[in-house]
Every structure is written in structure tokens, then in C-alpha cells.
């Protein structure tokens, strides 16, 4: 899929922020851990969620989707013990299905997860955490085989902050008798959303200092749960607006969803107010150079790093960005170059010089690289074409209508 974007001089209007992709994915997988009905609201209707639903149905979960209401109802039936569906290899989050399968079956077999490969993304922490709870994990040519003995609680210490393995440790131990503790993990809001949903279902999970303490319960009960707003979607649009004169209001969010970005907005002297209607940004599009390090929550998130780099191409002077989570997440830089951007990558640091951007044909390597290219295209003289746009649709609900509604000239090329 190819999309054309013309230079944009002003953005104005309203955008409704969707539910969070990265918390909806593991929360959908909770349906494997209970035979009771799980109803989820504010679920973003995007490809990654459709892949997850397809896999859950294949495994034996009855799923009803109300697309207009963004609602999904799930009820587990008899589960297959082999996950051999191709969709598994299309999303990273398919590893959230492993605890449910391990819990249900003595032996199970799964394909490896796929998803955005912007960097080397090992799953060793996940395999290690299953082993610690007394699961034999065998790495085979066509995936992984799990054999469980009597599951036992455990203490988990991950070498680096990890969202996925922390959530999987919670899903894996929530039904194991005894107390499990995850040590030293920053609490990303998406992890907290998973904990809140599980606690509403009767789980006993507490957050104390920098520990997550899980007291295993026998079963989880029926619940209706609302997925948190997507703070990364919000951050993506905020960064786009920061670089173009804009007056845009974002609805369906709470103040806590953007506090992690407020110090950046303050540093850039960007006007914003939060009230009953939502968050309104009133910007001149003028940015100053920054020196910023991307790290785990509550720091600036890695998922916004490519988009931040795009916006800084029009900032005064030279900026420096270092990504501590994925230092090699740089596929956007070679695409920026096609638009005349002046960036250098050395010693794990991205150096961004103020550039006069020119429209070009570029390729979206992954979801966030793709949004970064949208920002570049809006800032470039003339017209740009983004190829492989479908990868952006994977994670941003209704992105083309949303961008059009605030005045961006964006159109899908229906002719090849
Ligand atoms: N890591 C390991 N071994 C593991 C797991 C992680 O070495 O077994 C390392 C990674 O290589 C990385 C660091 O730990 O250096 C953090 O990785 P993390 O586990 O947090 O990544 P993830 O859980 O696989 C989630 C999001 C990503 C987001 C990262 C930010 C989902 C489905 N994915 O990935 O989202 O970039 O956390 O830490 O929640 C996106 O939305 O575009 C996206 C890629």
C-alpha cells in the first residue's frame, strides 16, 4: 500500500485517541487463563489485534467483536495444544499466549513470535522465566516445546527493563499457588493496565516499591474491563504537531497518559492545556535542539524515538538522541536521507542537524519508522510517497481519516 502526503502548513481539529495496542494485546491473552467471559472495551481495531483474535479463535476461544463499539468478548472453550498458525509469526505479542497454553496443557508446542524487527529482539528472558516456574522449554527448528511439571512460584530478576517478560511473568504466575516476586522493574503503564485487569478478575497482585508481588489465586472471574488509552499513539500525534503550527485537541485520554511527555513539551515551550474536553496543544511549530536519552518509563519511550528524530529535523541547531532500550533502532535514518535529512549515527548516538526537507519516495520498515516518515513527509517541500504503509495501519487505528481530519493532505494511492 502506497500513500501520498503533501507539505502541511497548519494542523487544526480534534483527534480521539484509541485504546492502547500494547496493553490490549496481553489483556486479550488473559482469556486463555479463565473459562469465564472476558469483555474488553476501548480495544483498538487494528491489524495486530485482528491477528491476536485470529490466533485465539484458532486455539479454542470463542470471540465476538463489535467493531463500532470497539468491544471484544472472549470465552475460552477446549484449547488446542499446538499453536501452528501462521499469524503467530506476524506479531511479537504472540508470546503472551504461552502462559495460557502452559497453564492448560501438560505439553504444548508453539511457533516463534514475529513482528517489527527493527533490532535484534531475543526472547531469552521469557524462556528463562518459564523454566524458573518448572517448565521444560525445548528450542526446536519449528518453534518451542513446553513440558510442565508441578508449577512453582518464583523470584524474577531481569537483566534489563523488559515490558514483555514482566507481563509474561505475571501471566505465568497469577494462577500458581504461593508468592512470586518480580524485582526491579520499572512499571510501564501498559504493565499496570494488565495488573488492573487481572486484579478486577480476582487476582492478588500488588506493586510495592520496585517490586511486583503476585499471590497466586485458584481462578479468575468474569469481568468487563476498559483498555487504557494509547499513550504512544498520543505521543506520536503530539510530536507531529510540535513541528508544525497547530491547534489540536486530543480526547479520550487522562492527564496521566501524557505526563511522561510534559517535561519535553515544557522544554520546547509548547503551550498545552488539559481540561474536561481533553488535551489541547497550541504550537507555533518552532522547536529548539535537544540532547535526549531514551530509556524505560517514565523516561522518553523508545517507541517515540524515530518520531522525535523526524520532528527535530526542523529544530534550530543540532540535536542528539540516544536510545538505551534499542540502540540500533535506526531504520528511519536511511529513509530520512532520501528526503535530504542531515543525520549521523555514531557511537550509538543519533545526531540530527536542522535540514531543508524535500519530498521523496520512502519505505516504512516498521510501525514507528512509518509514523516518523509521515512527520517528515508533512515537513517536506512538495509531495512524498510512503511505501509499505500497511505496516503503519498495524498499530494506529484509522490513521488516514484522523490525519485528514486535522488538515493533513494525505491520500492512499489506489493505482499501483
Ligand atoms: N530483551 C532481551 N531478552 C528478552 C526480552 C527483551 O534481551 O527476552 C531486551 C530487548 O532486546 C530490549 C529490552 O530487553 O533491549 C526491552 O525489550 P522489551 O522486552 O521491553 O520489549 P518487548 O516487550 O518485546 C514491548 C513493546 C514494544 C516496545 C518495547 C519497549 C509490545 C507488544 N511491544 O516490546 O513496542 O518497543 O516493549 O521496551 O508491547 C511498538 O509498539 O512499536 C513496539 C515495538
Short mmCIF file of C-alpha atoms and ligand atoms in Angstrom, two decimals:
data_model
loop_
_atom_site.label_atom_id
_atom_site.label_comp_id
_atom_site.label_asym_id
_atom_site.label_seq_id
_atom_site.Cartn_x
_atom_site.Cartn_y
_atom_site.Cartn_z
CA UNK A 1 0.00 0.00 0.00
CA UNK A 2 1.30 3.42 -1.05
CA UNK A 3 0.25 6.75 0.43
CA UNK A 4 0.92 10.29 -0.81
CA UNK A 5 1.45 13.19 1.59
CA UNK A 6 1.88 16.87 0.69
CA UNK A 7 3.67 19.53 2.74
CA UNK A 8 1.41 20.70 5.55
CA UNK A 9 1.50 24.26 6.87
CA UNK A 10 -1.05 24.03 9.67
CA UNK A 11 -2.91 21.37 11.66
CA UNK A 12 -6.20 22.09 13.35
CA UNK A 13 -9.03 19.99 14.80
CA UNK A 14 -9.72 17.12 17.14
CA UNK A 15 -8.40 13.56 17.40
CA UNK A 16 -9.91 10.80 19.52
CA UNK A 17 -7.12 8.66 20.94
CA UNK A 18 -7.72 4.90 20.65
CA UNK A 19 -7.16 2.16 23.20
CA UNK A 20 -3.60 1.02 23.82
CA UNK A 21 -2.26 -1.62 21.43
CA UNK A 22 0.48 -2.75 23.81
CA UNK A 23 -1.85 -3.34 26.73
CA UNK A 24 -4.79 -4.72 24.69
CA UNK A 25 -2.57 -7.49 23.24
CA UNK A 26 -1.61 -9.14 26.57
CA UNK A 27 -5.06 -8.46 28.05
CA UNK A 28 -6.67 -10.39 25.16
CA UNK A 29 -4.33 -13.29 26.03
CA UNK A 30 -5.70 -13.36 29.60
CA UNK A 31 -8.75 -15.08 28.07
CA UNK A 32 -6.68 -18.31 27.93
CA UNK A 33 -6.35 -18.28 31.72
CA UNK A 34 -10.07 -18.46 32.55
CA UNK A 35 -13.22 -20.24 31.36
CA UNK A 36 -15.24 -17.17 32.39
CA UNK A 37 -16.36 -14.46 29.98
CA UNK A 38 -13.93 -11.57 29.47
CA UNK A 39 -15.38 -8.40 27.91
CA UNK A 40 -12.97 -5.71 26.79
CA UNK A 41 -13.92 -2.18 25.77
CA UNK A 42 -11.85 0.57 24.09
CA UNK A 43 -9.99 -2.11 22.07
CA UNK A 44 -8.23 -0.56 19.05
CA UNK A 45 -9.43 -2.11 15.78
CA UNK A 46 -6.01 -2.62 14.15
CA UNK A 47 -4.24 -5.46 12.35
CA UNK A 48 -2.14 -6.59 15.33
CA UNK A 49 -5.34 -7.04 17.36
CA UNK A 50 -7.01 -8.94 14.47
CA UNK A 51 -4.01 -11.31 14.33
CA UNK A 52 -4.26 -11.90 18.07
CA UNK A 53 -8.00 -12.59 17.79
CA UNK A 54 -7.43 -14.97 14.86
CA UNK A 55 -4.90 -16.94 16.94
CA UNK A 56 -7.17 -17.04 20.00
CA UNK A 57 -10.05 -18.39 17.87
CA UNK A 58 -7.75 -21.00 16.33
CA UNK A 59 -6.68 -22.10 19.82
CA UNK A 60 -10.28 -22.52 21.01
CA UNK A 61 -11.54 -19.19 22.35
CA UNK A 62 -14.99 -18.01 21.23
CA UNK A 63 -14.57 -14.38 20.24
CA UNK A 64 -17.22 -11.75 19.40
CA UNK A 65 -16.08 -8.41 18.02
CA UNK A 66 -18.23 -5.28 17.91
CA UNK A 67 -16.21 -3.09 15.54
CA UNK A 68 -18.35 0.05 16.02
CA UNK A 69 -18.19 -0.12 19.81
CA UNK A 70 -14.52 -1.22 19.96
CA UNK A 71 -15.65 -4.12 22.13
CA UNK A 72 -14.38 -7.70 22.21
CA UNK A 73 -15.92 -10.57 24.19
CA UNK A 74 -13.90 -13.73 24.78
CA UNK A 75 -14.82 -17.10 26.25
CA UNK A 76 -12.37 -19.97 26.43
CA UNK A 77 -13.54 -23.43 25.27
CA UNK A 78 -11.29 -26.50 24.86
CA UNK A 79 -7.82 -25.34 23.89
CA UNK A 80 -5.57 -26.91 21.23
CA UNK A 81 -2.09 -27.71 22.47
CA UNK A 82 -0.31 -26.83 19.22
CA UNK A 83 -0.06 -23.26 18.02
CA UNK A 84 0.96 -23.70 14.39
CA UNK A 85 -0.96 -20.84 12.81
CA UNK A 86 1.00 -18.51 10.52
CA UNK A 87 -0.46 -15.39 12.23
CA UNK A 88 1.69 -16.30 15.27
CA UNK A 89 4.82 -15.32 13.36
CA UNK A 90 3.32 -11.98 12.31
CA UNK A 91 3.11 -10.44 15.79
CA UNK A 92 5.63 -10.12 18.56
CA UNK A 93 2.88 -10.28 21.19
CA UNK A 94 2.06 -13.92 20.36
CA UNK A 95 4.47 -14.78 23.20
CA UNK A 96 1.72 -13.61 25.61
CA UNK A 97 -0.19 -16.78 24.65
CA UNK A 98 2.44 -19.13 26.09
CA UNK A 99 1.40 -18.84 29.79
CA UNK A 100 -2.21 -19.71 28.93
CA UNK A 101 -1.15 -22.78 26.94
CA UNK A 102 1.34 -23.90 29.60
CA UNK A 103 -1.32 -23.48 32.29
CA UNK A 104 -3.91 -25.55 30.36
CA UNK A 105 -1.81 -28.37 28.91
CA UNK A 106 0.96 -30.59 30.22
CA UNK A 107 2.66 -30.39 26.83
CA UNK A 108 2.34 -27.68 24.21
CA UNK A 109 4.13 -26.53 21.08
CA UNK A 110 4.23 -23.04 19.58
CA UNK A 111 5.73 -21.19 16.62
CA UNK A 112 8.15 -18.37 17.42
CA UNK A 113 6.82 -14.79 17.56
CA UNK A 114 7.46 -12.33 14.73
CA UNK A 115 6.52 -8.67 14.46
CA UNK A 116 8.53 -5.49 13.90
CA UNK A 117 12.19 -6.47 13.54
CA UNK A 118 13.77 -3.02 13.92
CA UNK A 119 16.51 -4.58 16.03
CA UNK A 120 17.61 -7.96 17.37
CA UNK A 121 14.79 -8.90 19.73
CA UNK A 122 15.68 -12.02 21.74
CA UNK A 123 13.13 -13.90 23.90
CA UNK A 124 15.62 -15.47 26.32
CA UNK A 125 14.08 -13.72 29.38
CA UNK A 126 10.72 -15.29 28.53
CA UNK A 127 12.14 -18.81 28.20
CA UNK A 128 14.08 -18.40 31.42
CA UNK A 129 11.02 -17.28 33.37
CA UNK A 130 9.02 -20.33 32.23
CA UNK A 131 11.94 -22.57 33.25
CA UNK A 132 12.01 -20.97 36.71
CA UNK A 133 8.39 -22.00 37.26
CA UNK A 134 9.26 -25.62 36.46
CA UNK A 135 8.53 -25.79 32.74
CA UNK A 136 10.92 -27.65 30.45
CA UNK A 137 11.45 -25.47 27.38
CA UNK A 138 12.94 -27.03 24.25
CA UNK A 139 14.01 -24.82 21.36
CA UNK A 140 13.23 -26.70 18.13
CA UNK A 141 13.66 -25.86 14.48
CA UNK A 142 9.97 -25.08 14.06
CA UNK A 143 9.38 -23.33 17.40
CA UNK A 144 9.25 -24.10 21.10
CA UNK A 145 8.00 -27.09 23.08
CA UNK A 146 6.86 -26.74 26.67
CA UNK A 147 6.51 -29.60 29.17
CA UNK A 148 5.30 -28.60 32.59
CA UNK A 149 5.80 -30.33 35.89
CA UNK A 150 4.07 -29.05 39.04
CA UNK A 151 4.27 -25.29 38.57
CA UNK A 152 6.02 -23.37 41.33
CA UNK A 153 6.18 -19.68 42.30
CA UNK A 154 9.44 -17.85 41.74
CA UNK A 155 11.53 -14.69 42.06
CA UNK A 156 12.41 -12.93 38.82
CA UNK A 157 15.33 -10.60 38.21
CA UNK A 158 15.64 -9.48 34.59
CA UNK A 159 19.00 -8.15 33.38
CA UNK A 160 17.43 -5.12 31.71
CA UNK A 161 13.99 -3.49 31.96
CA UNK A 162 11.54 -5.51 29.87
CA UNK A 163 7.86 -4.93 29.23
CA UNK A 164 7.09 -8.28 27.58
CA UNK A 165 8.89 -10.58 30.01
CA UNK A 166 7.47 -8.71 33.04
CA UNK A 167 3.93 -9.14 31.72
CA UNK A 168 4.62 -12.80 30.90
CA UNK A 169 5.97 -13.41 34.41
CA UNK A 170 2.69 -12.01 35.76
CA UNK A 171 0.52 -14.09 33.40
CA UNK A 172 2.59 -17.20 34.16
CA UNK A 173 2.36 -16.93 37.98
CA UNK A 174 -1.10 -15.41 38.57
CA UNK A 175 -2.60 -18.90 38.99
CA UNK A 176 0.40 -20.59 40.68
CA UNK A 177 -0.10 -21.24 44.40
CA UNK A 178 2.34 -19.23 46.56
CA UNK A 179 4.06 -15.86 46.17
CA UNK A 180 6.08 -14.80 43.15
CA UNK A 181 8.04 -11.55 43.02
CA UNK A 182 9.33 -9.58 40.05
CA UNK A 183 12.21 -7.38 41.21
CA UNK A 184 13.50 -4.06 39.94
CA UNK A 185 11.17 -3.49 37.03
CA UNK A 186 10.04 -0.02 36.00
CA UNK A 187 6.26 -0.06 35.90
CA UNK A 188 5.25 0.92 32.37
CA UNK A 189 1.55 1.98 32.32
CA UNK A 190 0.78 -0.95 29.98
CA UNK A 191 2.05 -3.40 32.65
CA UNK A 192 -0.14 -1.63 35.22
CA UNK A 193 -3.14 -1.96 32.89
CA UNK A 194 -2.62 -5.74 32.72
CA UNK A 195 -2.34 -5.87 36.53
CA UNK A 196 -5.53 -3.79 36.96
CA UNK A 197 -7.48 -6.10 34.66
CA UNK A 198 -6.23 -9.23 36.45
CA UNK A 199 -6.97 -7.76 39.89
CA UNK A 200 -10.50 -6.91 38.75
CA UNK A 201 -10.79 -10.62 37.86
CA UNK A 202 -9.83 -11.60 41.41
CA UNK A 203 -6.02 -11.83 41.12
CA UNK A 204 -3.86 -10.70 44.04
CA UNK A 205 -1.11 -8.57 42.54
CA UNK A 206 0.48 -5.69 44.46
CA UNK A 207 3.01 -3.09 43.47
CA UNK A 208 5.38 -2.27 46.31
CA UNK A 209 8.44 -0.06 45.92
CA UNK A 210 10.07 -1.50 42.82
CA UNK A 211 8.59 -4.97 43.16
CA UNK A 212 5.54 -6.63 41.69
CA UNK A 213 4.21 -9.18 44.20
CA UNK A 214 1.89 -11.89 42.88
CA UNK A 215 -0.02 -14.14 45.28
CA UNK A 216 -1.39 -16.96 43.17
CA UNK A 217 -5.18 -17.44 43.13
CA UNK A 218 -7.17 -20.54 42.12
CA UNK A 219 -9.18 -18.94 39.36
CA UNK A 220 -10.08 -15.73 37.61
CA UNK A 221 -13.64 -14.48 37.36
CA UNK A 222 -15.84 -12.84 34.73
CA UNK A 223 -15.16 -9.19 34.11
CA UNK A 224 -15.71 -6.20 31.83
CA UNK A 225 -12.56 -4.11 31.52
CA UNK A 226 -11.75 -0.90 29.67
CA UNK A 227 -8.34 -0.80 27.94
CA UNK A 228 -6.26 2.31 28.76
CA UNK A 229 -5.75 4.98 26.07
CA UNK A 230 -2.75 4.53 23.79
CA UNK A 231 -0.14 6.91 25.19
CA UNK A 232 2.24 6.11 22.31
CA UNK A 233 -0.42 7.00 19.72
CA UNK A 234 -0.99 10.25 21.64
CA UNK A 235 2.77 10.91 21.81
CA UNK A 236 3.11 10.28 18.06
CA UNK A 237 0.49 12.92 17.22
CA UNK A 238 1.90 15.34 19.82
CA UNK A 239 5.34 15.14 18.20
CA UNK A 240 3.84 15.64 14.74
CA UNK A 241 2.01 18.76 15.99
CA UNK A 242 5.12 20.02 17.79
CA UNK A 243 6.87 20.55 14.44
CA UNK A 244 4.00 22.25 12.53
CA UNK A 245 1.91 25.27 13.61
CA UNK A 246 -1.09 23.51 15.19
CA UNK A 247 -4.10 23.80 17.41
CA UNK A 248 -5.28 20.26 18.05
CA UNK A 249 -7.34 18.73 20.86
CA UNK A 250 -6.86 15.10 21.86
CA UNK A 251 -9.84 13.41 23.50
CA UNK A 252 -10.41 10.06 25.26
CA UNK A 253 -7.29 10.45 27.42
CA UNK A 254 -6.48 11.19 31.04
CA UNK A 255 -3.82 13.57 32.29
CA UNK A 256 -1.57 10.74 33.46
CA UNK A 257 -1.24 9.47 29.86
CA UNK A 258 0.92 12.41 28.81
CA UNK A 259 2.73 13.44 31.99
CA UNK A 260 5.75 11.45 30.77
CA UNK A 261 5.95 13.85 27.80
CA UNK A 262 5.18 17.06 29.68
CA UNK A 263 8.81 17.79 30.57
CA UNK A 264 9.70 17.54 26.86
CA UNK A 265 6.80 19.83 25.91
CA UNK A 266 7.87 22.27 28.66
CA UNK A 267 11.47 22.19 27.48
CA UNK A 268 10.25 23.09 23.99
CA UNK A 269 7.99 25.82 25.47
CA UNK A 270 4.95 24.29 23.79
CA UNK A 271 1.60 25.54 25.10
CA UNK A 272 -0.84 22.87 26.21
CA UNK A 273 -3.83 22.73 28.49
CA UNK A 274 -5.67 19.78 29.88
CA UNK A 275 -9.35 20.14 30.80
CA UNK A 276 -12.62 18.19 30.69
CA UNK A 277 -12.54 18.05 26.89
CA UNK A 278 -9.03 16.63 26.71
CA UNK A 279 -5.54 17.90 25.92
CA UNK A 280 -5.18 20.89 23.61
CA UNK A 281 -1.85 21.73 22.05
CA UNK A 282 -1.32 25.23 20.66
CA UNK A 283 2.03 25.38 18.90
CA UNK A 284 3.98 27.64 16.57
CA UNK A 285 5.91 24.69 15.08
CA UNK A 286 9.23 26.19 16.25
CA UNK A 287 11.48 23.71 18.03
CA UNK A 288 14.87 24.01 19.69
CA UNK A 289 17.61 21.43 19.53
CA UNK A 290 17.70 18.92 22.41
CA UNK A 291 20.03 16.36 23.90
CA UNK A 292 17.81 13.48 24.99
CA UNK A 293 18.19 9.91 26.23
CA UNK A 294 15.51 7.35 25.57
CA UNK A 295 15.03 4.82 28.34
CA UNK A 296 12.36 2.90 30.25
CA UNK A 297 9.31 4.53 31.85
CA UNK A 298 8.94 7.30 32.98
CA UNK A 299 11.68 8.46 30.57
CA UNK A 300 11.08 9.27 26.94
CA UNK A 301 9.95 5.95 25.30
CA UNK A 302 11.85 4.10 22.58
CA UNK A 303 8.65 3.76 20.52
CA UNK A 304 8.66 7.55 20.04
CA UNK A 305 12.39 7.83 19.26
CA UNK A 306 12.06 7.66 15.43
CA UNK A 307 9.17 10.17 15.54
CA UNK A 308 11.08 12.53 17.81
CA UNK A 309 14.06 12.37 15.40
CA UNK A 310 11.75 13.30 12.50
CA UNK A 311 10.35 16.34 14.32
CA UNK A 312 13.86 17.51 15.32
CA UNK A 313 14.87 17.78 11.65
CA UNK A 314 13.25 21.22 11.69
CA UNK A 315 14.56 22.26 15.13
CA UNK A 316 17.11 25.07 15.42
CA UNK A 317 20.65 23.68 15.57
CA UNK A 318 21.89 20.14 16.17
CA UNK A 319 20.15 17.61 18.43
CA UNK A 320 21.45 14.35 19.91
CA UNK A 321 19.29 11.34 20.74
CA UNK A 322 20.50 8.13 22.43
CA UNK A 323 18.22 5.08 22.68
CA UNK A 324 19.16 2.90 25.68
CA UNK A 325 16.46 0.29 25.00
CA UNK A 326 17.08 -0.36 21.29
CA UNK A 327 20.33 1.47 20.34
CA UNK A 328 20.08 0.06 16.77
CA UNK A 329 16.54 1.24 16.11
CA UNK A 330 17.64 3.40 13.17
CA UNK A 331 15.89 2.10 10.03
CA UNK A 332 14.20 5.53 9.72
CA UNK A 333 17.55 7.32 9.20
CA UNK A 334 18.25 5.93 5.73
CA UNK A 335 14.71 6.88 4.64
CA UNK A 336 15.13 10.40 6.11
CA UNK A 337 18.27 10.73 3.98
CA UNK A 338 16.18 10.24 0.81
CA UNK A 339 14.34 13.41 1.88
CA UNK A 340 17.58 15.39 2.25
CA UNK A 341 17.80 14.97 6.02
CA UNK A 342 21.19 15.55 7.63
CA UNK A 343 21.62 12.87 10.29
CA UNK A 344 24.63 10.91 11.52
CA UNK A 345 24.66 7.72 13.60
CA UNK A 346 27.84 7.18 15.58
CA UNK A 347 28.73 5.60 18.92
CA UNK A 348 25.09 4.60 19.46
CA UNK A 349 24.06 8.25 19.15
CA UNK A 350 21.77 9.79 16.55
CA UNK A 351 22.88 13.29 15.57
CA UNK A 352 20.19 15.35 13.88
CA UNK A 353 21.04 18.57 12.04
CA UNK A 354 18.45 21.11 11.03
CA UNK A 355 17.53 20.18 7.43
CA UNK A 356 15.60 21.51 4.46
CA UNK A 357 13.49 18.52 3.59
CA UNK A 358 12.37 17.59 0.09
CA UNK A 359 9.56 15.19 -0.84
CA UNK A 360 10.66 11.71 -1.95
CA UNK A 361 9.54 8.08 -2.14
CA UNK A 362 10.34 6.30 1.11
CA UNK A 363 9.68 2.90 2.68
CA UNK A 364 8.10 2.24 6.09
CA UNK A 365 10.27 -0.51 7.58
CA UNK A 366 8.17 -0.81 10.74
CA UNK A 367 5.33 0.84 12.59
CA UNK A 368 7.17 3.70 14.32
CA UNK A 369 9.59 4.25 11.44
CA UNK A 370 6.41 4.64 9.35
CA UNK A 371 4.91 7.33 11.58
CA UNK A 372 8.25 9.14 11.57
CA UNK A 373 8.07 9.20 7.75
CA UNK A 374 4.59 10.74 7.95
CA UNK A 375 6.11 13.57 10.04
CA UNK A 376 8.99 14.01 7.55
CA UNK A 377 6.58 13.99 4.59
CA UNK A 378 4.41 16.69 6.21
CA UNK A 379 7.55 18.82 6.71
CA UNK A 380 8.99 18.27 3.21
CA UNK A 381 8.63 20.60 0.24
CA UNK A 382 6.37 19.10 -2.42
CA UNK A 383 4.97 15.61 -2.32
CA UNK A 384 6.18 12.37 -0.73
CA UNK A 385 5.15 8.76 -1.19
CA UNK A 386 5.32 6.26 1.65
CA UNK A 387 5.52 2.64 0.52
CA UNK A 388 4.56 -0.32 2.74
CA UNK A 389 2.08 1.89 4.58
CA UNK A 390 0.18 -1.21 5.76
CA UNK A 391 2.80 -1.66 8.49
CA UNK A 392 1.61 1.67 9.99
CA UNK A 393 -2.02 0.53 9.89
CA UNK A 394 -0.95 -2.38 12.11
CA UNK A 395 -0.67 -0.13 15.12
CA UNK A 396 -2.55 3.14 14.51
CA UNK A 397 -6.33 2.95 14.33
CA UNK A 398 -7.93 4.95 11.47
CA UNK A 399 -4.71 6.82 10.86
CA UNK A 400 -5.55 8.28 7.44
CA UNK A 401 -9.02 9.65 8.48
CA UNK A 402 -7.53 11.00 11.73
CA UNK A 403 -4.72 12.84 9.90
CA UNK A 404 -7.14 14.17 7.26
CA UNK A 405 -9.46 15.48 9.99
CA UNK A 406 -6.71 17.82 11.26
CA UNK A 407 -5.84 19.10 7.80
CA UNK A 408 -3.10 16.85 6.51
CA UNK A 409 -3.14 16.25 2.76
CA UNK A 410 -2.81 12.50 2.77
CA UNK A 411 -4.24 10.09 0.23
CA UNK A 412 -3.98 6.40 -0.44
CA UNK A 413 -2.72 5.67 -3.99
CA UNK A 414 -5.23 3.24 -5.33
CA UNK A 415 -3.33 2.84 -8.61
CA UNK A 416 -0.05 0.97 -8.30
N1 LIG B 1 15.22 -8.24 25.89
C1 LIG B 1 16.08 -9.30 25.94
N2 LIG B 1 15.55 -10.56 26.08
C2 LIG B 1 14.22 -10.80 26.17
C3 LIG B 1 13.32 -9.70 26.12
C4 LIG B 1 13.86 -8.42 25.98
O1 LIG B 1 17.30 -9.14 25.87
O2 LIG B 1 13.81 -11.96 26.30
C5 LIG B 1 15.76 -6.88 25.73
C6 LIG B 1 15.38 -6.29 24.35
O3 LIG B 1 16.27 -6.69 23.35
C7 LIG B 1 15.41 -4.80 24.64
C8 LIG B 1 14.94 -4.72 26.09
O4 LIG B 1 15.13 -6.01 26.65
O5 LIG B 1 16.73 -4.31 24.57
C9 LIG B 1 13.49 -4.32 26.24
O6 LIG B 1 12.63 -5.14 25.46
P1 LIG B 1 11.12 -5.42 25.91
O7 LIG B 1 11.02 -6.80 26.44
O8 LIG B 1 10.63 -4.30 26.77
O9 LIG B 1 10.36 -5.34 24.52
P2 LIG B 1 9.05 -6.08 24.14
O10 LIG B 1 8.26 -6.40 25.34
O11 LIG B 1 9.36 -7.19 23.18
C10 LIG B 1 7.46 -4.01 24.06
C11 LIG B 1 6.58 -3.38 23.01
C12 LIG B 1 7.46 -2.65 22.02
C13 LIG B 1 8.33 -1.62 22.74
C14 LIG B 1 9.11 -2.27 23.89
C15 LIG B 1 9.76 -1.18 24.74
C16 LIG B 1 4.68 -4.86 22.82
C17 LIG B 1 3.93 -5.87 22.04
N3 LIG B 1 5.82 -4.41 22.32
O12 LIG B 1 8.28 -4.94 23.35
O13 LIG B 1 6.54 -1.97 21.16
O14 LIG B 1 9.23 -1.06 21.83
O15 LIG B 1 8.23 -3.03 24.73
O16 LIG B 1 10.52 -1.72 25.76
O17 LIG B 1 4.23 -4.43 23.88
C18 LIG B 1 5.84 -0.92 19.20
O18 LIG B 1 4.74 -0.75 19.73
O19 LIG B 1 6.19 -0.35 18.13
C19 LIG B 1 6.80 -1.79 19.84
C20 LIG B 1 7.81 -2.31 19.20
#
